[in-house]
mmCIF file of C-alpha atoms in Angstrom:
data_model
loop_
_atom_site.group_PDB
_atom_site.id
_atom_site.type_symbol
_atom_site.label_atom_id
_atom_site.label_comp_id
_atom_site.label_asym_id
_atom_site.label_seq_id
_atom_site.Cartn_x
_atom_site.Cartn_y
_atom_site.Cartn_z
ATOM 1 C CA UNK A 16 5.342 9.476 1.217
ATOM 2 C CA UNK A 17 4.590 9.814 -2.230
ATOM 3 C CA UNK A 18 7.190 9.341 -5.187
ATOM 4 C CA UNK A 19 6.818 9.924 -9.000
ATOM 5 C CA UNK A 20 8.527 6.568 -9.252
ATOM 6 C CA UNK A 21 10.093 3.636 -7.230
ATOM 7 C CA UNK A 22 10.913 0.070 -7.112
ATOM 8 C CA UNK A 23 7.907 -1.177 -5.193
ATOM 9 C CA UNK A 24 5.866 0.746 -2.857
ATOM 10 C CA UNK A 25 5.506 -2.655 -1.159
ATOM 11 C CA UNK A 26 9.345 -3.159 -0.437
ATOM 12 C CA UNK A 27 9.380 0.834 0.939
ATOM 13 C CA UNK A 28 7.019 -0.130 3.245
ATOM 14 C CA UNK A 29 8.681 -3.447 5.126
ATOM 15 C CA UNK A 30 11.862 -1.377 4.756
ATOM 16 C CA UNK A 31 10.548 1.288 6.991
ATOM 17 C CA UNK A 32 7.786 0.293 8.606
ATOM 18 C CA UNK A 33 8.674 1.977 12.234
ATOM 19 C CA UNK A 34 9.218 4.899 10.737
ATOM 20 C CA UNK A 35 6.026 6.407 11.300
ATOM 21 C CA UNK A 36 5.010 6.468 7.314
ATOM 22 C CA UNK A 37 1.579 4.404 7.311
ATOM 23 C CA UNK A 38 0.925 5.430 3.601
ATOM 24 C CA UNK A 39 3.335 4.786 0.588
ATOM 25 C CA UNK A 40 2.229 6.174 -2.863
ATOM 26 C CA UNK A 41 3.561 5.743 -6.536
ATOM 27 C CA UNK A 42 2.687 7.245 -9.907
ATOM 28 C CA UNK A 43 4.720 4.364 -11.264
ATOM 29 C CA UNK A 44 6.608 1.381 -9.869
ATOM 30 C CA UNK A 45 9.274 -0.438 -11.434
ATOM 31 C CA UNK A 46 8.892 -3.444 -9.532
ATOM 32 C CA UNK A 47 5.452 -3.768 -8.668
ATOM 33 C CA UNK A 48 4.904 -6.404 -6.003
ATOM 34 C CA UNK A 49 1.195 -8.230 -4.969
ATOM 35 C CA UNK A 50 -0.076 -10.030 -2.506
ATOM 36 C CA UNK A 51 2.334 -13.171 -2.158
ATOM 37 C CA UNK A 52 5.217 -11.503 -4.059
ATOM 38 C CA UNK A 53 3.197 -11.663 -7.335
ATOM 39 C CA UNK A 54 4.335 -8.982 -9.613
ATOM 40 C CA UNK A 55 2.108 -6.527 -11.538
ATOM 41 C CA UNK A 56 2.775 -4.019 -14.051
ATOM 42 C CA UNK A 57 2.491 -0.601 -12.331
ATOM 43 C CA UNK A 58 2.933 1.867 -15.907
ATOM 44 C CA UNK A 59 2.656 5.909 -14.911
ATOM 45 C CA UNK A 60 -1.209 5.378 -15.622
ATOM 46 C CA UNK A 61 -2.018 5.447 -12.050
ATOM 47 C CA UNK A 62 -1.619 5.505 -8.552
ATOM 48 C CA UNK A 63 -0.407 2.808 -6.217
ATOM 49 C CA UNK A 64 0.123 2.354 -2.629
ATOM 50 C CA UNK A 65 0.825 0.439 -0.038
ATOM 51 C CA UNK A 66 -1.149 1.117 3.699
ATOM 52 C CA UNK A 67 1.404 0.017 6.802
ATOM 53 C CA UNK A 68 -1.866 -1.584 9.536
ATOM 54 C CA UNK A 69 -1.529 -3.117 12.837
ATOM 55 C CA UNK A 70 -2.464 -6.446 11.947
ATOM 56 C CA UNK A 71 -6.145 -6.272 13.821
ATOM 57 C CA UNK A 72 -7.362 -9.647 13.784
ATOM 58 C CA UNK A 73 -10.732 -8.502 12.148
ATOM 59 C CA UNK A 74 -8.410 -7.006 8.678
ATOM 60 C CA UNK A 75 -6.729 -10.317 9.165
ATOM 61 C CA UNK A 76 -9.326 -12.235 8.920
ATOM 62 C CA UNK A 77 -11.718 -10.025 6.374
ATOM 63 C CA UNK A 78 -9.123 -8.336 4.429
ATOM 64 C CA UNK A 79 -11.612 -6.847 2.446
ATOM 65 C CA UNK A 80 -13.024 -4.718 5.263
ATOM 66 C CA UNK A 81 -9.659 -2.804 5.195
ATOM 67 C CA UNK A 82 -10.331 -2.185 1.149
ATOM 68 C CA UNK A 83 -13.876 -1.446 1.395
ATOM 69 C CA UNK A 84 -13.408 1.437 3.983
ATOM 70 C CA UNK A 85 -10.276 3.047 2.710
ATOM 71 C CA UNK A 86 -12.483 2.987 -0.532
ATOM 72 C CA UNK A 87 -15.340 4.636 1.269
ATOM 73 C CA UNK A 88 -13.179 7.502 2.999
ATOM 74 C CA UNK A 89 -11.394 8.045 -1.190
ATOM 75 C CA UNK A 90 -14.992 8.164 -2.475
ATOM 76 C CA UNK A 91 -15.948 10.846 0.081
ATOM 77 C CA UNK A 92 -12.873 13.241 -0.511
ATOM 78 C CA UNK A 93 -12.125 13.072 2.790
#
């Protein structure tokens, strides 16, 4: 799902986790949340996203693996 503006991609993902959408993106957020619920500013100068991933043990133990994989995929334009 892609939004121009949303309260929080994390809120939407949590409320719709079983809807079949695994990526929530927005150009701006009015109530952006980071890990552990920390708030952060997210003006309309970027792209903000939440990825819903099944809780595989490797991602829980090393969450950087997911970040690295997504970054690599984006860099190749796939």
